[in-house]
Amino acid sequence: YDAFGTYGHPDHIQAQRVTNAAFEAAGDPRCFPEVNLEPWQPAKLYYTATPRSFMVKMMEEAKQAGEAGPWNNPAMNTAIMGTPDEVITTRIDVRNYIENKMKAFAAHKTQIEPNSFVFTIPAEMREQVFGYEYFVLARSAPANHTGPLEHDLLEGLS
């Protein structure tokens, strides 16, 4: 997740902090000498993302359709949710795995209620909503990403 946890979720914010600390520590020989392993610095760190334009569009459509969800809470500033489109570096096509994603959501019972909008999205919209995963290349051993969207998290690695 980015520093805002995509939409301000405290668990996501903490996961981002821990992930960044682990990324930094992985290549530092001073960290965890007791494990007797060579330090290894990962080449890339990605943050998961939801394009802001997509998030705003989907929330507006759901609101207009009368769907229940966080977009109906007047205290939420939905205009700042998601990731600015221009900083997204990677888009992965996962349309073949939508049913697997739905099963994973269903197994996440402590976080997603059975009547959540995640499950009430009409089947014909699932591909649009869940068919792609987006990321921001936050750190990279080569140079920062420029150019077209990556389509593979291992792109550029040898």
PDB file of C-alpha atoms in Angstrom, residues 49-116:
ATOM      1  CA  ALA A  49      -2.856   0.842  -6.309  1.00  0.00           C
ATOM      2  CA  THR A  50      -6.332   1.646  -7.523  1.00  0.00           C
ATOM      3  CA  PRO A  51      -6.418   4.366 -10.173  1.00  0.00           C
ATOM      4  CA  ARG A  52      -8.144   7.416  -8.714  1.00  0.00           C
ATOM      5  CA  SER A  53     -10.158   7.999 -11.906  1.00  0.00           C
ATOM      6  CA  PHE A  54     -11.478   4.445 -11.772  1.00  0.00           C
ATOM      7  CA  MET A  55     -12.255   4.615  -8.055  1.00  0.00           C
ATOM      8  CA  VAL A  56     -14.127   7.917  -8.373  1.00  0.00           C
ATOM      9  CA  LYS A  57     -16.057   6.629 -11.416  1.00  0.00           C
ATOM     10  CA  MET A  58     -17.054   3.366  -9.729  1.00  0.00           C
ATOM     11  CA  MET A  59     -18.110   5.098  -6.508  1.00  0.00           C
ATOM     12  CA  GLU A  60     -20.202   7.623  -8.425  1.00  0.00           C
ATOM     13  CA  GLU A  61     -21.896   4.873 -10.453  1.00  0.00           C
ATOM     14  CA  ALA A  62     -22.604   2.849  -7.296  1.00  0.00           C
ATOM     15  CA  LYS A  63     -23.978   5.912  -5.534  1.00  0.00           C
ATOM     16  CA  GLN A  64     -26.250   6.737  -8.478  1.00  0.00           C
ATOM     17  CA  ALA A  65     -27.443   3.118  -8.558  1.00  0.00           C
ATOM     18  CA  GLY A  66     -28.393   3.350  -4.884  1.00  0.00           C
ATOM     19  CA  GLU A  67     -25.795   0.787  -3.792  1.00  0.00           C
ATOM     20  CA  ALA A  68     -24.783   0.841  -0.139  1.00  0.00           C
ATOM     21  CA  GLY A  69     -21.110   1.515   0.517  1.00  0.00           C
ATOM     22  CA  PRO A  70     -18.507   3.917   1.894  1.00  0.00           C
ATOM     23  CA  TRP A  71     -19.300   6.445  -0.856  1.00  0.00           C
ATOM     24  CA  ASN A  72     -22.540   7.269   1.012  1.00  0.00           C
ATOM     25  CA  ASN A  73     -20.656   8.507   4.081  1.00  0.00           C
ATOM     26  CA  PRO A  74     -20.584  12.340   3.805  1.00  0.00           C
ATOM     27  CA  ALA A  75     -17.488  12.454   6.057  1.00  0.00           C
ATOM     28  CA  MET A  76     -15.424  10.572   3.470  1.00  0.00           C
ATOM     29  CA  ASN A  77     -13.603  12.621   0.858  1.00  0.00           C
ATOM     30  CA  THR A  78     -13.882  10.142  -1.974  1.00  0.00           C
ATOM     31  CA  ALA A  79     -12.206  12.571  -4.404  1.00  0.00           C
ATOM     32  CA  ILE A  80      -8.802  11.886  -2.823  1.00  0.00           C
ATOM     33  CA  MET A  81      -9.151   8.110  -2.625  1.00  0.00           C
ATOM     34  CA  GLY A  82      -7.103   5.881  -4.839  1.00  0.00           C
ATOM     35  CA  THR A  83      -3.810   6.604  -6.550  1.00  0.00           C
ATOM     36  CA  PRO A  84      -3.340   9.474  -8.995  1.00  0.00           C
ATOM     37  CA  ASP A  85      -3.432   7.846 -12.424  1.00  0.00           C
ATOM     38  CA  GLU A  86      -0.192   9.475 -13.548  1.00  0.00           C
ATOM     39  CA  VAL A  87       1.920   7.697 -10.907  1.00  0.00           C
ATOM     40  CA  ILE A  88       0.698   4.175 -11.719  1.00  0.00           C
ATOM     41  CA  THR A  89       3.474   2.223 -13.435  1.00  0.00           C
ATOM     42  CA  THR A  90       2.074  -1.283 -13.756  1.00  0.00           C
ATOM     43  CA  ARG A  91      -1.166  -2.956 -14.793  1.00  0.00           C
ATOM     44  CA  ILE A  92      -1.565  -6.737 -14.642  1.00  0.00           C
ATOM     45  CA  ASP A  93      -4.415  -8.499 -16.435  1.00  0.00           C
ATOM     46  CA  VAL A  94      -6.027 -10.903 -13.945  1.00  0.00           C
ATOM     47  CA  ARG A  95      -9.367 -11.382 -15.683  1.00  0.00           C
ATOM     48  CA  ASN A  96      -8.823 -15.165 -15.765  1.00  0.00           C
ATOM     49  CA  TYR A  97      -8.680 -15.196 -11.957  1.00  0.00           C
ATOM     50  CA  ILE A  98     -11.764 -13.181 -10.997  1.00  0.00           C
ATOM     51  CA  GLU A  99     -13.591 -16.182  -9.536  1.00  0.00           C
ATOM     52  CA  ASN A 100     -10.497 -17.003  -7.445  1.00  0.00           C
ATOM     53  CA  LYS A 101     -10.466 -13.408  -6.196  1.00  0.00           C
ATOM     54  CA  MET A 102     -14.154 -13.644  -5.262  1.00  0.00           C
ATOM     55  CA  LYS A 103     -13.465 -16.839  -3.285  1.00  0.00           C
ATOM     56  CA  ALA A 104     -10.565 -15.115  -1.523  1.00  0.00           C
ATOM     57  CA  PHE A 105     -12.801 -12.153  -0.642  1.00  0.00           C
ATOM     58  CA  ALA A 106     -15.421 -14.563   0.707  1.00  0.00           C
ATOM     59  CA  ALA A 107     -12.797 -16.255   2.907  1.00  0.00           C
ATOM     60  CA  HIS A 108     -11.824 -12.867   4.372  1.00  0.00           C
ATOM     61  CA  LYS A 109     -14.888 -12.868   6.632  1.00  0.00           C
ATOM     62  CA  THR A 110     -13.426 -10.722   9.387  1.00  0.00           C
ATOM     63  CA  GLN A 111     -12.824  -7.897   6.909  1.00  0.00           C
ATOM     64  CA  ILE A 112     -15.554  -8.168   4.265  1.00  0.00           C
ATOM     65  CA  GLU A 113     -19.170  -8.709   5.274  1.00  0.00           C
ATOM     66  CA  PRO A 114     -21.241 -11.078   3.126  1.00  0.00           C
ATOM     67  CA  ASN A 115     -23.521  -8.176   2.079  1.00  0.00           C
ATOM     68  CA  SER A 116     -20.570  -5.928   1.155  1.00  0.00           C
TER      69      SER A 116
END
